[in-house]
C-alpha cells in the first residue's frame, strides 16, 4: 500500500505542477450551450457543470489547490511544531509546564469550530486557509517533537556540548534538530492528508477557497448538491478525487512511519 500511496502522491504533484498543460480547457473556460453535458462525450470526458465548464479540467486544477495547501500547510505545521517542541522539550521546567497546559487546552476544543471562527474573521482565501491549518496542526503536533527532544537531550554528546560552553541555539540546531528529523518527517507526511481534507471541509462549508477557484471541497457544495439527482457527476468526480488522494497520502505517510 505504501507503493500505491507513493504513486498517488506523485500523480497529485504532477497534475498540480503541470495542470496548465494537462487540462484540455481552462479552469474557468465555459460554454453555456454545453452545460450539464453528461460524462462520456468525446468533447467532455467527465461531463460539464451548470456553466458548461469541463469537469476534468477543474479536477486537474483542483489538484494544484490541494497540493499547495497540503505542502504549504504541512511546512508551516512543521515550523510551528518544531519551534514549540524544541524549546519546551530542551528547557523543561515551568515554561514547559505552562506551555503544555496551553496545548492541553487547545486540544480540548474541536479544531473545526476554531478554524471556522478564525476563518470568519480572516475571510476565505488560500493564504488564510494555509495559515489557520498550519498553526492549528503545528500546536497539536508540537508534543511529538517535544517527546523526541526529551528523549535525546540527556545523551552524552548533548551534555558534552553544554559542558564546553556551546550556546543553546547552536546545540539545538547542530545537535538536537538533526536527531529529531525522523519524527519531523513522519509528522510532515501525515499532516499533508489532514491539510487536504481540512481545506476541502472548509471550502465545502464556504469558509475555504472562494469560487471560482476549483477546490474539490467547494465543488462538492452548492450547485453540486442542488443537482445531485439530475447531474450526480458534479459531486462524484471531486469526491472521488478527494477520497483517492487522501487515501494515497495517508498510505504513504504510514509507510514512511
PDB file of C-alpha atoms in Angstrom:
ATOM      1  CA  UNK A   1       0.000   0.000   0.000  1.00  0.00           C
ATOM      2  CA  UNK A   2       2.944   2.302   0.565  1.00  0.00           C
ATOM      3  CA  UNK A   3       3.907   1.966  -3.105  1.00  0.00           C
ATOM      4  CA  UNK A   4       0.333   2.682  -4.178  1.00  0.00           C
ATOM      5  CA  UNK A   5       0.255   5.709  -1.896  1.00  0.00           C
ATOM      6  CA  UNK A   6       3.543   6.969  -3.306  1.00  0.00           C
ATOM      7  CA  UNK A   7       2.200   6.607  -6.862  1.00  0.00           C
ATOM      8  CA  UNK A   8      -0.916   8.599  -5.953  1.00  0.00           C
ATOM      9  CA  UNK A   9       1.217  11.333  -4.358  1.00  0.00           C
ATOM     10  CA  UNK A  10       3.380  11.530  -7.494  1.00  0.00           C
ATOM     11  CA  UNK A  11       0.285  11.804  -9.699  1.00  0.00           C
ATOM     12  CA  UNK A  12      -1.097  14.562  -7.443  1.00  0.00           C
ATOM     13  CA  UNK A  13       2.113  16.592  -7.629  1.00  0.00           C
ATOM     14  CA  UNK A  14       2.490  16.011 -11.373  1.00  0.00           C
ATOM     15  CA  UNK A  15      -1.106  17.103 -12.002  1.00  0.00           C
ATOM     16  CA  UNK A  16      -0.752  20.150  -9.791  1.00  0.00           C
ATOM     17  CA  UNK A  17       2.507  21.320 -11.342  1.00  0.00           C
ATOM     18  CA  UNK A  18       1.559  20.700 -14.979  1.00  0.00           C
ATOM     19  CA  UNK A  19      -2.175  21.446 -14.747  1.00  0.00           C
ATOM     20  CA  UNK A  20      -1.925  24.165 -17.405  1.00  0.00           C
ATOM     21  CA  UNK A  21      -0.598  21.607 -19.894  1.00  0.00           C
ATOM     22  CA  UNK A  22      -2.658  18.576 -18.851  1.00  0.00           C
ATOM     23  CA  UNK A  23      -6.098  20.193 -18.674  1.00  0.00           C
ATOM     24  CA  UNK A  24      -7.915  20.261 -22.032  1.00  0.00           C
ATOM     25  CA  UNK A  25      -9.632  23.550 -21.098  1.00  0.00           C
ATOM     26  CA  UNK A  26      -9.015  26.494 -18.794  1.00  0.00           C
ATOM     27  CA  UNK A  27     -10.267  26.060 -15.253  1.00  0.00           C
ATOM     28  CA  UNK A  28     -12.950  28.749 -15.752  1.00  0.00           C
ATOM     29  CA  UNK A  29     -13.453  28.383 -19.505  1.00  0.00           C
ATOM     30  CA  UNK A  30     -17.145  27.782 -20.149  1.00  0.00           C
ATOM     31  CA  UNK A  31     -19.636  27.191 -22.948  1.00  0.00           C
ATOM     32  CA  UNK A  32     -23.225  27.691 -21.827  1.00  0.00           C
ATOM     33  CA  UNK A  33     -24.530  25.680 -24.761  1.00  0.00           C
ATOM     34  CA  UNK A  34     -22.740  22.621 -23.328  1.00  0.00           C
ATOM     35  CA  UNK A  35     -23.952  22.994 -19.743  1.00  0.00           C
ATOM     36  CA  UNK A  36     -24.666  19.776 -17.819  1.00  0.00           C
ATOM     37  CA  UNK A  37     -23.240  17.564 -20.551  1.00  0.00           C
ATOM     38  CA  UNK A  38     -23.092  14.041 -19.084  1.00  0.00           C
ATOM     39  CA  UNK A  39     -19.804  12.135 -18.881  1.00  0.00           C
ATOM     40  CA  UNK A  40     -18.640  10.030 -21.786  1.00  0.00           C
ATOM     41  CA  UNK A  41     -18.762  12.522 -24.639  1.00  0.00           C
ATOM     42  CA  UNK A  42     -15.714  12.927 -26.860  1.00  0.00           C
ATOM     43  CA  UNK A  43     -15.501  16.631 -26.044  1.00  0.00           C
ATOM     44  CA  UNK A  44     -16.035  16.377 -22.270  1.00  0.00           C
ATOM     45  CA  UNK A  45     -14.870  13.044 -20.861  1.00  0.00           C
ATOM     46  CA  UNK A  46     -16.140  13.734 -17.325  1.00  0.00           C
ATOM     47  CA  UNK A  47     -19.003  15.994 -18.374  1.00  0.00           C
ATOM     48  CA  UNK A  48     -19.605  19.676 -17.619  1.00  0.00           C
ATOM     49  CA  UNK A  49     -21.112  21.696 -14.784  1.00  0.00           C
ATOM     50  CA  UNK A  50     -24.020  24.139 -14.783  1.00  0.00           C
ATOM     51  CA  UNK A  51     -21.936  26.800 -16.532  1.00  0.00           C
ATOM     52  CA  UNK A  52     -20.553  24.476 -19.176  1.00  0.00           C
ATOM     53  CA  UNK A  53     -17.099  24.176 -17.608  1.00  0.00           C
ATOM     54  CA  UNK A  54     -15.174  20.970 -18.251  1.00  0.00           C
ATOM     55  CA  UNK A  55     -15.155  18.812 -15.112  1.00  0.00           C
ATOM     56  CA  UNK A  56     -11.897  17.053 -15.998  1.00  0.00           C
ATOM     57  CA  UNK A  57     -10.075  20.371 -16.284  1.00  0.00           C
ATOM     58  CA  UNK A  58     -11.441  21.604 -12.973  1.00  0.00           C
ATOM     59  CA  UNK A  59     -10.479  18.347 -11.239  1.00  0.00           C
ATOM     60  CA  UNK A  60      -6.926  18.696 -12.564  1.00  0.00           C
ATOM     61  CA  UNK A  61      -6.674  22.336 -11.478  1.00  0.00           C
ATOM     62  CA  UNK A  62      -8.186  21.342  -8.134  1.00  0.00           C
ATOM     63  CA  UNK A  63      -5.193  19.048  -7.641  1.00  0.00           C
ATOM     64  CA  UNK A  64      -2.996  22.161  -7.696  1.00  0.00           C
ATOM     65  CA  UNK A  65      -5.011  23.727  -4.861  1.00  0.00           C
ATOM     66  CA  UNK A  66      -4.777  20.527  -2.820  1.00  0.00           C
ATOM     67  CA  UNK A  67      -1.038  20.252  -3.474  1.00  0.00           C
ATOM     68  CA  UNK A  68      -0.357  23.835  -2.412  1.00  0.00           C
ATOM     69  CA  UNK A  69      -2.465  23.570   0.739  1.00  0.00           C
ATOM     70  CA  UNK A  70      -1.020  20.170   1.635  1.00  0.00           C
ATOM     71  CA  UNK A  71       2.627  21.174   1.214  1.00  0.00           C
ATOM     72  CA  UNK A  72       2.491  24.771   2.471  1.00  0.00           C
ATOM     73  CA  UNK A  73       0.201  23.953   5.390  1.00  0.00           C
ATOM     74  CA  UNK A  74       2.351  20.997   6.437  1.00  0.00           C
ATOM     75  CA  UNK A  75       5.530  23.078   6.136  1.00  0.00           C
ATOM     76  CA  UNK A  76       4.045  25.730   8.431  1.00  0.00           C
ATOM     77  CA  UNK A  77       2.877  22.968  10.772  1.00  0.00           C
ATOM     78  CA  UNK A  78       6.428  21.596  10.978  1.00  0.00           C
ATOM     79  CA  UNK A  79       7.903  25.044  11.670  1.00  0.00           C
ATOM     80  CA  UNK A  80       5.439  25.741  14.493  1.00  0.00           C
ATOM     81  CA  UNK A  81       5.682  22.230  15.961  1.00  0.00           C
ATOM     82  CA  UNK A  82       9.491  22.254  15.813  1.00  0.00           C
ATOM     83  CA  UNK A  83       9.825  25.661  17.460  1.00  0.00           C
ATOM     84  CA  UNK A  84       7.483  24.778  20.313  1.00  0.00           C
ATOM     85  CA  UNK A  85       8.759  21.209  20.689  1.00  0.00           C
ATOM     86  CA  UNK A  86      12.474  22.083  20.616  1.00  0.00           C
ATOM     87  CA  UNK A  87      12.227  24.926  23.116  1.00  0.00           C
ATOM     88  CA  UNK A  88       9.847  23.298  25.598  1.00  0.00           C
ATOM     89  CA  UNK A  89      11.476  19.873  25.395  1.00  0.00           C
ATOM     90  CA  UNK A  90      15.020  21.194  25.831  1.00  0.00           C
ATOM     91  CA  UNK A  91      14.436  23.715  28.609  1.00  0.00           C
ATOM     92  CA  UNK A  92      11.630  21.967  30.507  1.00  0.00           C
ATOM     93  CA  UNK A  93      10.700  23.410  33.888  1.00  0.00           C
ATOM     94  CA  UNK A  94       7.912  25.908  34.477  1.00  0.00           C
ATOM     95  CA  UNK A  95       7.969  27.166  30.895  1.00  0.00           C
ATOM     96  CA  UNK A  96       7.382  23.653  29.589  1.00  0.00           C
ATOM     97  CA  UNK A  97       4.607  23.013  32.107  1.00  0.00           C
ATOM     98  CA  UNK A  98       2.751  26.228  31.241  1.00  0.00           C
ATOM     99  CA  UNK A  99       3.133  25.611  27.513  1.00  0.00           C
ATOM    100  CA  UNK A 100       1.840  22.053  27.782  1.00  0.00           C
ATOM    101  CA  UNK A 101      -1.208  23.188  29.719  1.00  0.00           C
ATOM    102  CA  UNK A 102      -1.928  25.618  26.885  1.00  0.00           C
ATOM    103  CA  UNK A 103      -1.549  22.780  24.381  1.00  0.00           C
ATOM    104  CA  UNK A 104      -3.905  20.639  26.500  1.00  0.00           C
ATOM    105  CA  UNK A 105      -6.496  23.404  26.489  1.00  0.00           C
ATOM    106  CA  UNK A 106      -6.030  23.916  22.751  1.00  0.00           C
ATOM    107  CA  UNK A 107      -6.529  20.220  22.005  1.00  0.00           C
ATOM    108  CA  UNK A 108      -9.689  20.084  24.099  1.00  0.00           C
ATOM    109  CA  UNK A 109     -11.555  22.315  21.639  1.00  0.00           C
ATOM    110  CA  UNK A 110     -12.907  20.912  18.339  1.00  0.00           C
ATOM    111  CA  UNK A 111     -10.416  22.125  15.758  1.00  0.00           C
ATOM    112  CA  UNK A 112     -13.082  22.575  13.067  1.00  0.00           C
ATOM    113  CA  UNK A 113     -15.090  25.017  15.183  1.00  0.00           C
ATOM    114  CA  UNK A 114     -11.992  27.066  15.980  1.00  0.00           C
ATOM    115  CA  UNK A 115     -10.982  27.072  12.313  1.00  0.00           C
ATOM    116  CA  UNK A 116     -14.445  28.236  11.251  1.00  0.00           C
ATOM    117  CA  UNK A 117     -14.386  31.028  13.838  1.00  0.00           C
ATOM    118  CA  UNK A 118     -10.962  32.259  12.729  1.00  0.00           C
ATOM    119  CA  UNK A 119     -11.805  31.956   9.020  1.00  0.00           C
ATOM    120  CA  UNK A 120     -14.959  34.003   9.561  1.00  0.00           C
ATOM    121  CA  UNK A 121     -12.692  36.800  10.827  1.00  0.00           C
ATOM    122  CA  UNK A 122      -9.918  36.465   8.246  1.00  0.00           C
ATOM    123  CA  UNK A 123     -12.232  35.747   5.345  1.00  0.00           C
ATOM    124  CA  UNK A 124     -11.951  32.919   2.805  1.00  0.00           C
ATOM    125  CA  UNK A 125      -8.782  32.607   0.755  1.00  0.00           C
ATOM    126  CA  UNK A 126      -5.821  30.351   0.063  1.00  0.00           C
ATOM    127  CA  UNK A 127      -3.400  32.210   2.341  1.00  0.00           C
ATOM    128  CA  UNK A 128      -5.834  32.277   5.253  1.00  0.00           C
ATOM    129  CA  UNK A 129      -6.540  28.550   4.904  1.00  0.00           C
ATOM    130  CA  UNK A 130      -2.830  27.683   4.938  1.00  0.00           C
ATOM    131  CA  UNK A 131      -2.177  29.968   7.922  1.00  0.00           C
ATOM    132  CA  UNK A 132      -5.046  28.634  10.030  1.00  0.00           C
ATOM    133  CA  UNK A 133      -4.498  24.947   9.273  1.00  0.00           C
ATOM    134  CA  UNK A 134      -0.716  25.170   9.649  1.00  0.00           C
ATOM    135  CA  UNK A 135      -0.863  26.930  13.010  1.00  0.00           C
ATOM    136  CA  UNK A 136      -3.564  24.682  14.426  1.00  0.00           C
ATOM    137  CA  UNK A 137      -1.915  21.431  13.378  1.00  0.00           C
ATOM    138  CA  UNK A 138       1.511  22.699  14.429  1.00  0.00           C
ATOM    139  CA  UNK A 139       0.398  23.320  18.000  1.00  0.00           C
ATOM    140  CA  UNK A 140      -1.137  19.851  18.196  1.00  0.00           C
ATOM    141  CA  UNK A 141       1.945  18.120  16.769  1.00  0.00           C
ATOM    142  CA  UNK A 142       4.417  20.003  18.963  1.00  0.00           C
ATOM    143  CA  UNK A 143       4.107  17.220  21.536  1.00  0.00           C
ATOM    144  CA  UNK A 144       5.593  14.701  19.118  1.00  0.00           C
ATOM    145  CA  UNK A 145       8.706  16.837  18.648  1.00  0.00           C
ATOM    146  CA  UNK A 146       8.875  17.629  22.368  1.00  0.00           C
ATOM    147  CA  UNK A 147       8.850  13.938  23.282  1.00  0.00           C
ATOM    148  CA  UNK A 148      11.688  13.248  20.852  1.00  0.00           C
ATOM    149  CA  UNK A 149      13.748  16.140  22.256  1.00  0.00           C
ATOM    150  CA  UNK A 150      13.251  14.964  25.842  1.00  0.00           C
ATOM    151  CA  UNK A 151      14.445  11.523  24.791  1.00  0.00           C
ATOM    152  CA  UNK A 152      17.793  12.754  23.425  1.00  0.00           C
ATOM    153  CA  UNK A 153      18.679  15.822  25.482  1.00  0.00           C
ATOM    154  CA  UNK A 154      20.298  13.678  28.200  1.00  0.00           C
ATOM    155  CA  UNK A 155      22.628  11.958  25.736  1.00  0.00           C
ATOM    156  CA  UNK A 156      26.374  12.274  26.286  1.00  0.00           C
ATOM    157  CA  UNK A 157      27.067  14.424  23.242  1.00  0.00           C
ATOM    158  CA  UNK A 158      24.425  16.946  24.327  1.00  0.00           C
ATOM    159  CA  UNK A 159      25.851  17.111  27.844  1.00  0.00           C
ATOM    160  CA  UNK A 160      29.361  17.472  26.418  1.00  0.00           C
ATOM    161  CA  UNK A 161      28.245  20.409  24.274  1.00  0.00           C
ATOM    162  CA  UNK A 162      26.752  22.082  27.335  1.00  0.00           C
ATOM    163  CA  UNK A 163      29.931  21.415  29.344  1.00  0.00           C
ATOM    164  CA  UNK A 164      32.229  23.080  26.796  1.00  0.00           C
ATOM    165  CA  UNK A 165      30.020  26.169  26.785  1.00  0.00           C
ATOM    166  CA  UNK A 166      28.258  25.809  23.427  1.00  0.00           C
ATOM    167  CA  UNK A 167      25.385  28.248  23.039  1.00  0.00           C
ATOM    168  CA  UNK A 168      21.830  26.958  23.303  1.00  0.00           C
ATOM    169  CA  UNK A 169      20.894  27.888  19.699  1.00  0.00           C
ATOM    170  CA  UNK A 170      23.979  26.028  18.448  1.00  0.00           C
ATOM    171  CA  UNK A 171      23.112  22.935  20.472  1.00  0.00           C
ATOM    172  CA  UNK A 172      19.516  22.972  19.266  1.00  0.00           C
ATOM    173  CA  UNK A 173      20.411  23.492  15.605  1.00  0.00           C
ATOM    174  CA  UNK A 174      23.587  21.397  15.324  1.00  0.00           C
ATOM    175  CA  UNK A 175      22.849  18.507  17.678  1.00  0.00           C
ATOM    176  CA  UNK A 176      19.188  18.288  18.683  1.00  0.00           C
ATOM    177  CA  UNK A 177      17.373  19.165  15.447  1.00  0.00           C
ATOM    178  CA  UNK A 178      19.186  16.624  13.216  1.00  0.00           C
ATOM    179  CA  UNK A 179      18.341  13.863  15.678  1.00  0.00           C
ATOM    180  CA  UNK A 180      14.619  14.610  15.652  1.00  0.00           C
ATOM    181  CA  UNK A 181      14.305  14.750  11.859  1.00  0.00           C
ATOM    182  CA  UNK A 182      12.739  11.278  11.750  1.00  0.00           C
ATOM    183  CA  UNK A 183       9.624  12.247  13.768  1.00  0.00           C
ATOM    184  CA  UNK A 184       9.526  15.584  11.939  1.00  0.00           C
ATOM    185  CA  UNK A 185       9.310  13.802   8.580  1.00  0.00           C
ATOM    186  CA  UNK A 186       6.594  11.500   9.905  1.00  0.00           C
ATOM    187  CA  UNK A 187       4.590  14.488  11.157  1.00  0.00           C
ATOM    188  CA  UNK A 188       5.008  16.195   7.784  1.00  0.00           C
ATOM    189  CA  UNK A 189       3.820  13.255   5.693  1.00  0.00           C
ATOM    190  CA  UNK A 190       0.868  12.517   7.973  1.00  0.00           C
ATOM    191  CA  UNK A 191      -0.085  16.189   8.042  1.00  0.00           C
ATOM    192  CA  UNK A 192      -0.430  16.533   4.262  1.00  0.00           C
ATOM    193  CA  UNK A 193      -3.542  14.352   4.099  1.00  0.00           C
ATOM    194  CA  UNK A 194      -5.140  16.163   7.027  1.00  0.00           C
ATOM    195  CA  UNK A 195      -4.461  19.517   5.374  1.00  0.00           C
ATOM    196  CA  UNK A 196      -6.085  18.464   2.112  1.00  0.00           C
ATOM    197  CA  UNK A 197      -9.148  17.064   3.875  1.00  0.00           C
ATOM    198  CA  UNK A 198      -9.456  20.083   6.200  1.00  0.00           C
ATOM    199  CA  UNK A 199      -9.247  22.507   3.257  1.00  0.00           C
ATOM    200  CA  UNK A 200     -11.966  20.545   1.459  1.00  0.00           C
ATOM    201  CA  UNK A 201     -14.133  20.697   4.585  1.00  0.00           C
ATOM    202  CA  UNK A 202     -13.699  24.459   4.951  1.00  0.00           C
ATOM    203  CA  UNK A 203     -14.379  25.023   1.247  1.00  0.00           C
ATOM    204  CA  UNK A 204     -17.464  22.804   1.413  1.00  0.00           C
ATOM    205  CA  UNK A 205     -18.797  24.959   4.253  1.00  0.00           C
ATOM    206  CA  UNK A 206     -17.976  28.178   2.387  1.00  0.00           C
ATOM    207  CA  UNK A 207     -15.012  29.253   4.540  1.00  0.00           C
ATOM    208  CA  UNK A 208     -12.136  27.944   2.426  1.00  0.00           C
ATOM    209  CA  UNK A 209     -11.120  28.636  -1.163  1.00  0.00           C
ATOM    210  CA  UNK A 210     -13.704  31.006  -2.710  1.00  0.00           C
ATOM    211  CA  UNK A 211     -15.242  30.411  -6.155  1.00  0.00           C
ATOM    212  CA  UNK A 212     -14.420  30.318  -8.995  1.00  0.00           C
ATOM    213  CA  UNK A 213     -11.193  28.590  -7.826  1.00  0.00           C
ATOM    214  CA  UNK A 214     -11.701  24.837  -8.391  1.00  0.00           C
ATOM    215  CA  UNK A 215     -11.335  23.466  -4.874  1.00  0.00           C
ATOM    216  CA  UNK A 216     -12.527  19.872  -4.612  1.00  0.00           C
ATOM    217  CA  UNK A 217     -14.402  20.655  -1.413  1.00  0.00           C
ATOM    218  CA  UNK A 218     -16.052  23.691  -2.980  1.00  0.00           C
ATOM    219  CA  UNK A 219     -17.076  21.622  -5.996  1.00  0.00           C
ATOM    220  CA  UNK A 220     -18.936  19.259  -3.650  1.00  0.00           C
ATOM    221  CA  UNK A 221     -21.153  22.007  -2.236  1.00  0.00           C
ATOM    222  CA  UNK A 222     -23.637  24.491  -3.642  1.00  0.00           C
ATOM    223  CA  UNK A 223     -24.706  23.622  -7.176  1.00  0.00           C
ATOM    224  CA  UNK A 224     -23.478  20.038  -6.871  1.00  0.00           C
ATOM    225  CA  UNK A 225     -25.921  19.374  -4.037  1.00  0.00           C
ATOM    226  CA  UNK A 226     -28.761  21.124  -5.874  1.00  0.00           C
ATOM    227  CA  UNK A 227     -28.270  18.973  -8.974  1.00  0.00           C
ATOM    228  CA  UNK A 228     -27.308  15.796  -7.111  1.00  0.00           C
ATOM    229  CA  UNK A 229     -30.097  13.705  -8.669  1.00  0.00           C
ATOM    230  CA  UNK A 230     -30.149  15.385 -12.062  1.00  0.00           C
ATOM    231  CA  UNK A 231     -26.361  15.582 -12.560  1.00  0.00           C
ATOM    232  CA  UNK A 232     -24.608  13.396  -9.958  1.00  0.00           C
ATOM    233  CA  UNK A 233     -21.253  13.721 -11.731  1.00  0.00           C
ATOM    234  CA  UNK A 234     -20.935  17.272 -10.393  1.00  0.00           C
ATOM    235  CA  UNK A 235     -20.199  15.823  -6.952  1.00  0.00           C
ATOM    236  CA  UNK A 236     -18.956  12.375  -7.964  1.00  0.00           C
ATOM    237  CA  UNK A 237     -15.628  13.281  -9.560  1.00  0.00           C
ATOM    238  CA  UNK A 238     -14.454  15.783  -6.963  1.00  0.00           C
ATOM    239  CA  UNK A 239     -15.474  13.483  -4.116  1.00  0.00           C
ATOM    240  CA  UNK A 240     -13.727  10.538  -5.745  1.00  0.00           C
ATOM    241  CA  UNK A 241     -10.554  12.560  -6.365  1.00  0.00           C
ATOM    242  CA  UNK A 242     -10.531  13.756  -2.756  1.00  0.00           C
ATOM    243  CA  UNK A 243     -11.018  10.242  -1.373  1.00  0.00           C
ATOM    244  CA  UNK A 244      -8.282   8.716  -3.561  1.00  0.00           C
ATOM    245  CA  UNK A 245      -5.731  11.439  -2.809  1.00  0.00           C
ATOM    246  CA  UNK A 246      -6.304  11.430   0.957  1.00  0.00           C
ATOM    247  CA  UNK A 247      -6.118   7.618   0.967  1.00  0.00           C
ATOM    248  CA  UNK A 248      -2.883   7.667  -1.033  1.00  0.00           C
ATOM    249  CA  UNK A 249      -1.225  10.341   1.086  1.00  0.00           C
ATOM    250  CA  UNK A 250      -2.155   8.552   4.307  1.00  0.00           C
ATOM    251  CA  UNK A 251      -0.861   5.214   3.000  1.00  0.00           C
ATOM    252  CA  UNK A 252       2.397   6.873   2.006  1.00  0.00           C
ATOM    253  CA  UNK A 253       2.618   8.503   5.436  1.00  0.00           C
ATOM    254  CA  UNK A 254       2.073   5.141   7.135  1.00  0.00           C
ATOM    255  CA  UNK A 255       4.854   3.628   5.032  1.00  0.00           C
ATOM    256  CA  UNK A 256       7.229   6.438   6.000  1.00  0.00           C
ATOM    257  CA  UNK A 257       6.343   5.983   9.660  1.00  0.00           C
TER     258      UNK A 257
END
